[in-house]
Amino acid sequence: MPTTLRLVVDQVVAPVPGPLGRYTEALTEALIATAPPGCDVEGIVSSSPPADYDALLTRFPGLSGLYKTSLARRELAAAWQFGLTTSPGGGMIHAPGLFAPLRRHDSTAGIDQTVVTVHDLLAWTHPESLTSATVAWHKGMMRRARKHADAVVVPTHALAERLAMVADFGDRVRVIGTAPRPGLKLRADAPARVQQLGLPGDYLVTVGSLEPRSGVVDLLEALGRPGVPDIPLVVIGPETWGELHLAAVAEEAGVAPSRVRAIEASDPSGLAAVLAGATAFVAPSHEEGAGTSLIEAFSLGVPVIHSDTPAYVEVSGDAGMSVPVGTGGYADRLAAAVATVIDGSDLAEHMSVKGTDRARAFSWRDSAERVWQLHADL
């Protein structure tokens, strides 16, 4: 009888999969591909429409099956928060997030084990960026994880250090990195895709929203500083945040609204075309738990300018240009970094080569093999 790893795949078919959905999709695919002899992977999913079940089995043909809970997603999230349901049988359970059936169990024999994943600590550090219900849910699930999780996976050592200040997991924390999303490859039609979007020959790319933590507002202020080249900015993310609108914020920063545009790039090959065509990728966020966006840019040979948030510094190594956030003058420092990279073609080429080399250190296959080893060691 095979040893089964039960993986919570629910986020893949959530209404808005988001970064967690992409992480779940990539990890699931890699876990199936790297399953040791005598092991298989089964999905755990909330009660969903039949079309969602079919979509999961089609997306992951290597799944041995699906465990379908009796509760729908919202009800299941509430039930698991308060420990009102048991797990789908014994054995190994791996959750790509905190959404997991955490309960009291005997882990001494290593037969029953539950591992969860923490991607950020926004519920503690920036609760204003989330709804009050979401903050309460994350804090409740973290308390349950502290009591019942056999291990906690985080994407960076930087986040592991921050996590220790929120909850004491002792030696149960494991650092397992991320990698570029599946399908993030340049295709032959990349130039046509860029042309279809109406993008100019030179432009910067960033990812995020106008939420202060993301640093996009700081970047806009930087682009409005005197002496910064008049280069357009492509924001991969929403055009509005609350009452703020990208064009209005740009204009207030001294940047012509025509220089700035927001696009949605959910298609991996489309995103690859946009990233690869950029003069540089800028990651100005004030706080991150992972650095996946940097890895994706590195993998396509794009020069990267990033803040000195610890997760970015860790992921980047010295392949990108780090800009201190500090307590003041951040926009000025970003402006200087952008001008330096744009005006220095040799520097940009050097950064491109270093970034491509750095990207080779990250792969989903390696991450999946480490997940399998983690469960074997428990």
mmCIF file of C-alpha atoms in Angstrom:
data_model
loop_
_atom_site.group_PDB
_atom_site.id
_atom_site.type_symbol
_atom_site.label_atom_id
_atom_site.label_comp_id
_atom_site.label_asym_id
_atom_site.label_seq_id
_atom_site.Cartn_x
_atom_site.Cartn_y
_atom_site.Cartn_z
ATOM 1 C CA MET A 1 0.000 0.000 0.000
ATOM 2 C CA PRO A 2 1.540 3.365 -0.994
ATOM 3 C CA THR A 3 2.410 6.075 1.502
ATOM 4 C CA THR A 4 0.150 9.038 0.802
ATOM 5 C CA LEU A 5 0.932 12.709 1.232
ATOM 6 C CA ARG A 6 -2.331 14.636 1.493
ATOM 7 C CA LEU A 7 -1.941 18.147 0.143
ATOM 8 C CA VAL A 8 -4.471 20.953 0.678
ATOM 9 C CA VAL A 9 -5.075 22.118 -2.905
ATOM 10 C CA ASP A 10 -8.197 24.187 -2.243
ATOM 11 C CA GLN A 11 -6.636 27.551 -3.117
ATOM 12 C CA VAL A 12 -6.067 26.493 -6.722
ATOM 13 C CA VAL A 13 -9.827 26.625 -7.358
ATOM 14 C CA ALA A 14 -10.580 29.557 -5.055
ATOM 15 C CA PRO A 15 -12.439 32.502 -6.637
ATOM 16 C CA VAL A 16 -9.198 34.526 -6.478
ATOM 17 C CA PRO A 17 -6.261 32.084 -6.283
ATOM 18 C CA GLY A 18 -3.668 34.866 -5.931
ATOM 19 C CA PRO A 19 -0.034 34.242 -4.956
ATOM 20 C CA LEU A 20 -1.025 31.428 -2.594
ATOM 21 C CA GLY A 21 -2.867 29.690 -5.422
ATOM 22 C CA ARG A 22 0.195 29.966 -7.664
ATOM 23 C CA TYR A 23 2.396 28.602 -4.880
ATOM 24 C CA THR A 24 -0.001 25.708 -4.298
ATOM 25 C CA GLU A 25 -0.164 24.912 -7.997
ATOM 26 C CA ALA A 26 3.607 24.925 -8.451
ATOM 27 C CA LEU A 27 4.292 22.887 -5.310
ATOM 28 C CA THR A 28 1.594 20.321 -6.107
ATOM 29 C CA GLU A 29 2.975 19.759 -9.589
ATOM 30 C CA ALA A 30 6.502 19.375 -8.222
ATOM 31 C CA LEU A 31 5.498 17.046 -5.368
ATOM 32 C CA ILE A 32 3.793 14.723 -7.836
ATOM 33 C CA ALA A 33 6.840 14.764 -10.124
ATOM 34 C CA THR A 34 9.273 14.033 -7.272
ATOM 35 C CA ALA A 35 7.226 11.489 -5.302
ATOM 36 C CA PRO A 36 9.600 8.809 -3.957
ATOM 37 C CA PRO A 37 8.947 5.157 -4.910
ATOM 38 C CA GLY A 38 5.918 3.837 -3.042
ATOM 39 C CA CYS A 39 4.533 7.340 -2.368
ATOM 40 C CA ASP A 40 1.692 9.258 -3.953
ATOM 41 C CA VAL A 41 -0.070 12.596 -3.553
ATOM 42 C CA GLU A 42 -3.749 13.067 -2.771
ATOM 43 C CA GLY A 43 -5.531 16.419 -2.822
ATOM 44 C CA ILE A 44 -7.698 17.826 -0.034
ATOM 45 C CA VAL A 45 -10.397 20.218 -1.221
ATOM 46 C CA SER A 46 -13.430 21.842 0.337
ATOM 47 C CA SER A 47 -16.926 20.920 -0.835
ATOM 48 C CA SER A 48 -17.027 22.490 -4.305
ATOM 49 C CA PRO A 49 -18.900 22.323 -7.592
ATOM 50 C CA PRO A 50 -18.112 19.223 -9.674
ATOM 51 C CA ALA A 51 -16.412 21.462 -12.233
ATOM 52 C CA ASP A 52 -13.804 22.425 -9.633
ATOM 53 C CA TYR A 53 -13.045 18.788 -8.860
ATOM 54 C CA ASP A 54 -12.667 18.089 -12.576
ATOM 55 C CA ALA A 55 -10.414 21.131 -12.964
ATOM 56 C CA LEU A 56 -8.089 19.897 -10.220
ATOM 57 C CA LEU A 57 -7.849 16.381 -11.627
ATOM 58 C CA THR A 58 -7.214 17.794 -15.088
ATOM 59 C CA ARG A 59 -4.572 20.232 -13.846
ATOM 60 C CA PHE A 60 -2.848 17.545 -11.746
ATOM 61 C CA PRO A 61 -3.313 14.218 -13.554
ATOM 62 C CA GLY A 62 -0.799 12.602 -11.195
ATOM 63 C CA LEU A 63 -3.012 13.026 -8.120
ATOM 64 C CA SER A 64 -4.046 9.690 -6.673
ATOM 65 C CA GLY A 65 -7.424 11.196 -5.822
ATOM 66 C CA LEU A 66 -9.280 13.969 -4.028
ATOM 67 C CA TYR A 67 -10.515 14.001 -0.450
ATOM 68 C CA LYS A 68 -13.657 16.161 -0.595
ATOM 69 C CA THR A 69 -14.691 17.669 2.714
ATOM 70 C CA SER A 70 -18.348 18.002 3.633
ATOM 71 C CA LEU A 71 -18.057 21.759 4.203
ATOM 72 C CA ALA A 72 -17.662 24.518 1.621
ATOM 73 C CA ARG A 73 -14.572 26.741 1.695
ATOM 74 C CA ARG A 74 -15.878 29.501 3.951
ATOM 75 C CA GLU A 75 -17.468 27.151 6.448
ATOM 76 C CA LEU A 76 -14.421 24.876 6.440
ATOM 77 C CA ALA A 77 -12.096 27.810 7.146
ATOM 78 C CA ALA A 78 -14.205 28.740 10.182
ATOM 79 C CA ALA A 79 -14.432 25.129 11.363
ATOM 80 C CA TRP A 80 -10.682 24.541 11.110
ATOM 81 C CA GLN A 81 -10.028 27.831 12.890
ATOM 82 C CA PHE A 82 -11.832 26.513 15.956
ATOM 83 C CA GLY A 83 -10.776 22.876 15.575
ATOM 84 C CA LEU A 84 -14.316 21.657 14.986
ATOM 85 C CA THR A 85 -13.435 19.023 12.386
ATOM 86 C CA THR A 86 -10.970 16.193 12.325
ATOM 87 C CA SER A 87 -8.429 15.627 9.589
ATOM 88 C CA PRO A 88 -9.214 13.507 6.523
ATOM 89 C CA GLY A 89 -7.822 10.368 8.098
ATOM 90 C CA GLY A 90 -4.324 9.851 9.462
ATOM 91 C CA GLY A 91 -1.031 10.057 7.659
ATOM 92 C CA MET A 92 0.908 12.974 6.234
ATOM 93 C CA ILE A 93 -0.873 16.272 5.628
ATOM 94 C CA HIS A 94 0.866 19.233 4.022
ATOM 95 C CA ALA A 95 -0.785 22.647 3.816
ATOM 96 C CA PRO A 96 0.630 25.326 1.470
ATOM 97 C CA GLY A 97 -0.749 27.908 3.896
ATOM 98 C CA LEU A 98 -2.326 28.018 7.360
ATOM 99 C CA PHE A 99 -5.571 26.561 5.998
ATOM 100 C CA ALA A 100 -5.174 23.102 7.543
ATOM 101 C CA PRO A 101 -6.974 20.561 9.758
ATOM 102 C CA LEU A 102 -4.839 21.227 12.832
ATOM 103 C CA ARG A 103 -5.788 19.026 15.764
ATOM 104 C CA ARG A 104 -4.297 17.135 18.675
ATOM 105 C CA HIS A 105 -2.567 13.965 17.459
ATOM 106 C CA ASP A 106 0.174 11.573 18.443
ATOM 107 C CA SER A 107 3.199 12.559 16.383
ATOM 108 C CA THR A 108 5.734 10.473 18.300
ATOM 109 C CA ALA A 109 5.571 7.614 15.795
ATOM 110 C CA GLY A 110 5.616 9.928 12.777
ATOM 111 C CA ILE A 111 2.497 8.272 11.375
ATOM 112 C CA ASP A 112 0.151 11.235 11.785
ATOM 113 C CA GLN A 113 1.766 14.563 10.924
ATOM 114 C CA THR A 114 0.598 17.979 9.810
ATOM 115 C CA VAL A 115 2.831 20.625 8.258
ATOM 116 C CA VAL A 116 1.671 24.189 7.520
ATOM 117 C CA THR A 117 3.249 27.063 5.598
ATOM 118 C CA VAL A 118 3.598 30.724 6.586
ATOM 119 C CA HIS A 119 4.224 33.199 3.752
ATOM 120 C CA ASP A 120 4.025 36.514 5.615
ATOM 121 C CA LEU A 121 3.114 38.112 8.922
ATOM 122 C CA LEU A 122 0.908 40.911 7.639
ATOM 123 C CA ALA A 123 -1.796 40.125 10.203
ATOM 124 C CA TRP A 124 0.728 41.253 12.844
ATOM 125 C CA THR A 125 2.881 43.820 11.038
ATOM 126 C CA HIS A 126 0.351 45.504 8.731
ATOM 127 C CA PRO A 127 -3.157 44.493 9.882
ATOM 128 C CA GLU A 128 -4.594 47.577 8.162
ATOM 129 C CA SER A 129 -3.888 45.920 4.812
ATOM 130 C CA LEU A 130 -6.300 43.067 5.617
ATOM 131 C CA THR A 131 -9.908 42.825 6.731
ATOM 132 C CA SER A 132 -10.522 42.391 10.448
ATOM 133 C CA ALA A 133 -11.962 38.928 9.792
ATOM 134 C CA THR A 134 -8.840 37.889 7.880
ATOM 135 C CA VAL A 135 -6.571 39.163 10.669
ATOM 136 C CA ALA A 136 -8.561 37.229 13.281
ATOM 137 C CA TRP A 137 -8.472 34.059 11.157
ATOM 138 C CA HIS A 138 -4.709 34.204 10.634
ATOM 139 C CA LYS A 139 -4.036 34.806 14.306
ATOM 140 C CA GLY A 140 -6.378 31.995 15.292
ATOM 141 C CA MET A 141 -4.777 29.548 12.869
ATOM 142 C CA MET A 142 -1.294 30.549 14.018
ATOM 143 C CA ARG A 143 -2.270 29.704 17.600
ATOM 144 C CA ARG A 144 -3.517 26.303 16.447
ATOM 145 C CA ALA A 145 -0.339 25.768 14.437
ATOM 146 C CA ARG A 146 1.788 26.528 17.489
ATOM 147 C CA LYS A 147 -0.088 23.851 19.421
ATOM 148 C CA HIS A 148 -0.545 21.160 16.803
ATOM 149 C CA ALA A 149 1.693 21.589 13.732
ATOM 150 C CA ASP A 150 4.593 19.146 13.489
ATOM 151 C CA ALA A 151 6.535 21.588 11.326
ATOM 152 C CA VAL A 152 6.145 25.042 9.798
ATOM 153 C CA VAL A 153 7.568 25.877 6.371
ATOM 154 C CA VAL A 154 8.648 29.432 5.555
ATOM 155 C CA PRO A 155 10.192 30.660 2.269
ATOM 156 C CA THR A 156 13.118 32.611 3.761
ATOM 157 C CA HIS A 157 15.372 32.684 6.815
ATOM 158 C CA ALA A 158 14.357 36.326 7.197
ATOM 159 C CA LEU A 159 10.736 35.317 7.709
ATOM 160 C CA ALA A 160 11.781 32.534 10.075
ATOM 161 C CA GLU A 161 13.443 35.147 12.300
ATOM 162 C CA ARG A 162 10.353 37.364 12.223
ATOM 163 C CA LEU A 163 8.088 34.387 12.935
ATOM 164 C CA ALA A 164 10.018 33.628 16.123
ATOM 165 C CA MET A 165 8.880 37.014 17.461
ATOM 166 C CA VAL A 166 5.230 36.128 16.822
ATOM 167 C CA ALA A 167 5.030 32.483 17.882
ATOM 168 C CA ASP A 168 7.524 30.116 19.458
ATOM 169 C CA PHE A 169 7.808 27.030 17.233
ATOM 170 C CA GLY A 170 11.192 26.005 18.590
ATOM 171 C CA ASP A 171 13.009 23.741 16.142
ATOM 172 C CA ARG A 172 9.888 23.009 14.080
ATOM 173 C CA VAL A 173 10.544 25.767 11.484
ATOM 174 C CA ARG A 174 11.976 24.756 8.092
ATOM 175 C CA VAL A 175 13.095 27.163 5.359
ATOM 176 C CA ILE A 176 12.106 25.940 1.882
ATOM 177 C CA GLY A 177 12.309 28.533 -0.869
ATOM 178 C CA THR A 178 10.105 29.267 -3.832
ATOM 179 C CA ALA A 179 10.809 29.510 -7.569
ATOM 180 C CA PRO A 180 9.297 31.110 -10.699
ATOM 181 C CA ARG A 181 5.686 30.200 -11.383
ATOM 182 C CA PRO A 182 5.059 27.368 -13.870
ATOM 183 C CA GLY A 183 4.919 28.548 -17.457
ATOM 184 C CA LEU A 184 7.004 31.698 -16.921
ATOM 185 C CA LYS A 185 8.917 31.226 -20.152
ATOM 186 C CA LEU A 186 9.526 33.435 -23.156
ATOM 187 C CA ARG A 187 7.667 32.250 -26.230
ATOM 188 C CA ALA A 188 8.210 33.117 -29.854
ATOM 189 C CA ASP A 189 5.257 35.513 -29.749
ATOM 190 C CA ALA A 190 6.705 37.588 -26.872
ATOM 191 C CA PRO A 191 7.463 40.663 -29.030
ATOM 192 C CA ALA A 192 3.945 40.532 -30.450
ATOM 193 C CA ARG A 193 2.481 40.338 -26.937
ATOM 194 C CA VAL A 194 4.445 43.410 -25.842
ATOM 195 C CA GLN A 195 3.389 45.264 -28.984
ATOM 196 C CA GLN A 196 -0.234 44.278 -28.461
ATOM 197 C CA LEU A 197 -0.107 45.820 -24.998
ATOM 198 C CA GLY A 198 1.238 49.018 -26.520
ATOM 199 C CA LEU A 199 4.358 49.052 -24.363
ATOM 200 C CA PRO A 200 7.245 51.322 -25.392
ATOM 201 C CA GLY A 201 10.795 50.217 -26.149
ATOM 202 C CA ASP A 202 12.026 51.167 -22.658
ATOM 203 C CA TYR A 203 10.036 50.873 -19.453
ATOM 204 C CA LEU A 204 10.284 49.850 -15.807
ATOM 205 C CA VAL A 205 8.132 47.128 -14.247
ATOM 206 C CA THR A 206 6.963 46.791 -10.673
ATOM 207 C CA VAL A 207 4.437 44.560 -8.919
ATOM 208 C CA GLY A 208 1.985 45.716 -6.285
ATOM 209 C CA SER A 209 -0.759 48.137 -5.388
ATOM 210 C CA LEU A 210 -0.949 51.675 -4.033
ATOM 211 C CA GLU A 211 -1.025 50.282 -0.504
ATOM 212 C CA PRO A 212 1.804 52.149 1.305
ATOM 213 C CA ARG A 213 3.597 48.936 2.300
ATOM 214 C CA SER A 214 4.128 47.887 -1.316
ATOM 215 C CA GLY A 215 6.332 50.897 -2.064
ATOM 216 C CA VAL A 216 4.706 51.713 -5.414
ATOM 217 C CA VAL A 217 3.917 55.243 -4.197
ATOM 218 C CA ASP A 218 7.581 55.655 -3.209
ATOM 219 C CA LEU A 219 8.617 54.547 -6.680
ATOM 220 C CA LEU A 220 6.273 57.045 -8.312
ATOM 221 C CA GLU A 221 7.733 59.800 -6.150
ATOM 222 C CA ALA A 222 11.210 58.650 -7.191
ATOM 223 C CA LEU A 223 10.329 58.857 -10.878
ATOM 224 C CA GLY A 224 9.153 62.429 -10.332
ATOM 225 C CA ARG A 225 12.498 63.559 -8.918
ATOM 226 C CA PRO A 226 14.659 65.898 -11.036
ATOM 227 C CA GLY A 227 17.328 64.134 -13.051
ATOM 228 C CA VAL A 228 15.529 60.793 -13.282
ATOM 229 C CA PRO A 229 15.146 59.652 -16.915
ATOM 230 C CA ASP A 230 11.663 60.135 -18.325
ATOM 231 C CA ILE A 231 10.905 56.403 -18.483
ATOM 232 C CA PRO A 232 7.411 54.843 -18.352
ATOM 233 C CA LEU A 233 6.353 52.534 -15.524
ATOM 234 C CA VAL A 234 4.251 49.396 -15.899
ATOM 235 C CA VAL A 235 2.536 48.336 -12.666
ATOM 236 C CA ILE A 236 1.470 44.723 -12.568
ATOM 237 C CA GLY A 237 -1.438 45.055 -10.201
ATOM 238 C CA PRO A 238 -4.666 46.993 -9.626
ATOM 239 C CA GLU A 239 -5.148 50.546 -10.848
ATOM 240 C CA THR A 240 -6.827 51.615 -7.625
ATOM 241 C CA TRP A 241 -6.454 51.011 -3.898
ATOM 242 C CA GLY A 242 -9.242 52.365 -1.780
ATOM 243 C CA GLU A 243 -9.862 55.926 -2.944
ATOM 244 C CA LEU A 244 -6.419 56.220 -4.535
ATOM 245 C CA HIS A 245 -6.016 56.003 -8.310
ATOM 246 C CA LEU A 246 -2.711 55.319 -10.036
ATOM 247 C CA ALA A 247 -2.954 58.243 -12.473
ATOM 248 C CA ALA A 248 -3.807 60.728 -9.712
ATOM 249 C CA VAL A 249 -0.990 59.533 -7.443
ATOM 250 C CA ALA A 250 1.456 59.702 -10.364
ATOM 251 C CA GLU A 251 0.429 63.236 -11.241
ATOM 252 C CA GLU A 252 0.752 64.313 -7.618
ATOM 253 C CA ALA A 253 4.296 62.890 -7.630
ATOM 254 C CA GLY A 254 5.196 64.912 -10.716
ATOM 255 C CA VAL A 255 4.929 62.013 -13.149
ATOM 256 C CA ALA A 256 2.768 62.450 -16.237
ATOM 257 C CA PRO A 257 -0.156 59.990 -15.980
ATOM 258 C CA SER A 258 0.568 58.909 -19.559
ATOM 259 C CA ARG A 259 3.868 57.448 -18.329
ATOM 260 C CA VAL A 260 2.174 55.053 -15.934
ATOM 261 C CA ARG A 261 -0.205 52.187 -16.566
ATOM 262 C CA ALA A 262 -1.474 49.194 -14.654
ATOM 263 C CA ILE A 263 -1.950 45.823 -16.309
ATOM 264 C CA GLU A 264 -3.118 42.418 -15.203
ATOM 265 C CA ALA A 265 -0.714 39.689 -16.280
ATOM 266 C CA SER A 266 -2.245 36.479 -14.993
ATOM 267 C CA ASP A 267 -1.047 34.475 -18.005
ATOM 268 C CA PRO A 268 2.536 33.319 -17.213
ATOM 269 C CA SER A 269 3.803 33.618 -20.778
ATOM 270 C CA GLY A 270 2.308 37.105 -21.049
ATOM 271 C CA LEU A 271 3.976 38.106 -17.789
ATOM 272 C CA ALA A 272 7.266 36.685 -19.064
ATOM 273 C CA ALA A 273 7.012 38.856 -22.187
ATOM 274 C CA VAL A 274 6.377 41.991 -20.118
ATOM 275 C CA LEU A 275 9.181 41.278 -17.662
ATOM 276 C CA ALA A 276 11.753 40.301 -20.277
ATOM 277 C CA GLY A 277 11.080 43.463 -22.272
ATOM 278 C CA ALA A 278 11.666 45.760 -19.303
ATOM 279 C CA THR A 279 14.728 47.924 -18.793
ATOM 280 C CA ALA A 280 14.631 46.988 -15.105
ATOM 281 C CA PHE A 281 12.357 45.412 -12.505
ATOM 282 C CA VAL A 282 11.838 47.446 -9.334
ATOM 283 C CA ALA A 283 10.682 45.820 -6.087
ATOM 284 C CA PRO A 284 10.238 48.705 -3.611
ATOM 285 C CA SER A 285 8.179 46.906 -0.962
ATOM 286 C CA HIS A 286 8.802 47.855 2.657
ATOM 287 C CA GLU A 287 8.175 44.318 3.902
ATOM 288 C CA GLU A 288 7.948 40.875 2.318
ATOM 289 C CA GLY A 289 8.136 37.325 3.573
ATOM 290 C CA ALA A 290 9.387 35.857 0.308
ATOM 291 C CA GLY A 291 11.154 37.124 -2.789
ATOM 292 C CA THR A 292 9.436 35.189 -5.543
ATOM 293 C CA SER A 293 8.964 38.250 -7.739
ATOM 294 C CA LEU A 294 12.722 38.846 -7.685
ATOM 295 C CA ILE A 295 13.432 35.238 -8.653
ATOM 296 C CA GLU A 296 11.017 35.531 -11.572
ATOM 297 C CA ALA A 297 12.717 38.687 -12.850
ATOM 298 C CA PHE A 298 16.167 37.158 -12.379
ATOM 299 C CA SER A 299 15.121 34.073 -14.336
ATOM 300 C CA LEU A 300 14.363 36.254 -17.364
ATOM 301 C CA GLY A 301 17.595 38.221 -17.184
ATOM 302 C CA VAL A 302 16.009 41.490 -16.064
ATOM 303 C CA PRO A 303 18.153 43.862 -13.938
ATOM 304 C CA VAL A 304 16.556 44.105 -10.488
ATOM 305 C CA ILE A 305 16.407 47.059 -8.108
ATOM 306 C CA HIS A 306 14.934 46.131 -4.716
ATOM 307 C CA SER A 307 14.428 47.490 -1.226
ATOM 308 C CA ASP A 308 16.599 46.213 1.598
ATOM 309 C CA THR A 309 13.767 44.339 3.264
ATOM 310 C CA PRO A 310 15.519 41.243 4.701
ATOM 311 C CA ALA A 311 13.702 38.680 2.536
ATOM 312 C CA TYR A 312 14.695 40.523 -0.646
ATOM 313 C CA VAL A 313 18.322 40.840 0.441
ATOM 314 C CA GLU A 314 18.427 37.118 1.235
ATOM 315 C CA VAL A 315 16.896 36.021 -2.054
ATOM 316 C CA SER A 316 18.864 38.477 -4.151
ATOM 317 C CA GLY A 317 22.276 37.757 -2.722
ATOM 318 C CA ASP A 318 24.265 40.449 -4.490
ATOM 319 C CA ALA A 319 22.545 39.937 -7.852
ATOM 320 C CA GLY A 320 20.283 42.976 -7.505
ATOM 321 C CA MET A 321 20.778 46.582 -6.449
ATOM 322 C CA SER A 322 19.604 47.018 -2.862
ATOM 323 C CA VAL A 323 18.105 50.346 -1.760
ATOM 324 C CA PRO A 324 17.732 51.068 1.985
ATOM 325 C CA VAL A 325 14.171 51.881 2.984
ATOM 326 C CA GLY A 326 15.248 53.765 6.109
ATOM 327 C CA THR A 327 13.062 56.291 7.877
ATOM 328 C CA GLY A 328 13.305 59.090 5.339
ATOM 329 C CA GLY A 329 14.593 59.859 1.870
ATOM 330 C CA TYR A 330 13.601 56.488 0.444
ATOM 331 C CA ALA A 331 12.198 58.007 -2.769
ATOM 332 C CA ASP A 332 15.461 59.906 -3.324
ATOM 333 C CA ARG A 333 17.500 56.720 -2.926
ATOM 334 C CA LEU A 334 15.192 54.867 -5.304
ATOM 335 C CA ALA A 335 15.546 57.708 -7.806
ATOM 336 C CA ALA A 336 19.335 57.473 -7.676
ATOM 337 C CA ALA A 337 19.253 53.689 -8.158
ATOM 338 C CA VAL A 338 16.870 53.889 -11.124
ATOM 339 C CA ALA A 339 18.959 56.607 -12.794
ATOM 340 C CA THR A 340 22.161 54.604 -12.242
ATOM 341 C CA VAL A 341 20.780 51.453 -13.847
ATOM 342 C CA ILE A 342 19.095 53.223 -16.764
ATOM 343 C CA ASP A 343 22.166 55.330 -17.570
ATOM 344 C CA GLY A 344 24.637 52.466 -17.184
ATOM 345 C CA SER A 345 24.225 49.928 -19.979
ATOM 346 C CA ASP A 346 27.297 47.974 -18.856
ATOM 347 C CA LEU A 347 25.981 47.879 -15.295
ATOM 348 C CA ALA A 348 22.559 46.696 -16.477
ATOM 349 C CA GLU A 349 24.154 43.934 -18.545
ATOM 350 C CA HIS A 350 26.278 42.865 -15.583
ATOM 351 C CA MET A 351 23.197 42.759 -13.339
ATOM 352 C CA SER A 352 21.345 40.735 -15.950
ATOM 353 C CA VAL A 353 24.057 38.075 -16.010
ATOM 354 C CA LYS A 354 24.303 37.912 -12.217
ATOM 355 C CA GLY A 355 20.544 37.670 -11.891
ATOM 356 C CA THR A 356 20.327 34.818 -14.374
ATOM 357 C CA ASP A 357 22.974 32.943 -12.402
ATOM 358 C CA ARG A 358 21.183 33.656 -9.127
ATOM 359 C CA ALA A 359 17.883 32.313 -10.470
ATOM 360 C CA ARG A 360 19.482 28.889 -10.973
ATOM 361 C CA ALA A 361 19.622 28.487 -7.191
ATOM 362 C CA PHE A 362 15.835 28.179 -7.032
ATOM 363 C CA SER A 363 13.659 25.402 -8.434
ATOM 364 C CA TRP A 364 10.347 23.840 -7.525
ATOM 365 C CA ARG A 365 11.885 20.397 -7.907
ATOM 366 C CA ASP A 366 14.384 21.176 -5.165
ATOM 367 C CA SER A 367 11.636 22.647 -2.967
ATOM 368 C CA ALA A 368 9.421 19.579 -3.448
ATOM 369 C CA GLU A 369 12.259 17.169 -2.664
ATOM 370 C CA ARG A 370 12.895 19.058 0.551
ATOM 371 C CA VAL A 371 9.196 18.837 1.463
ATOM 372 C CA TRP A 372 9.287 15.069 0.940
ATOM 373 C CA GLN A 373 12.444 14.866 3.085
ATOM 374 C CA LEU A 374 10.834 16.991 5.774
ATOM 375 C CA HIS A 375 7.921 14.581 6.093
ATOM 376 C CA ALA A 376 10.271 11.599 6.051
ATOM 377 C CA ASP A 377 12.256 13.081 8.936
ATOM 378 C CA LEU A 378 9.238 13.799 11.155
#
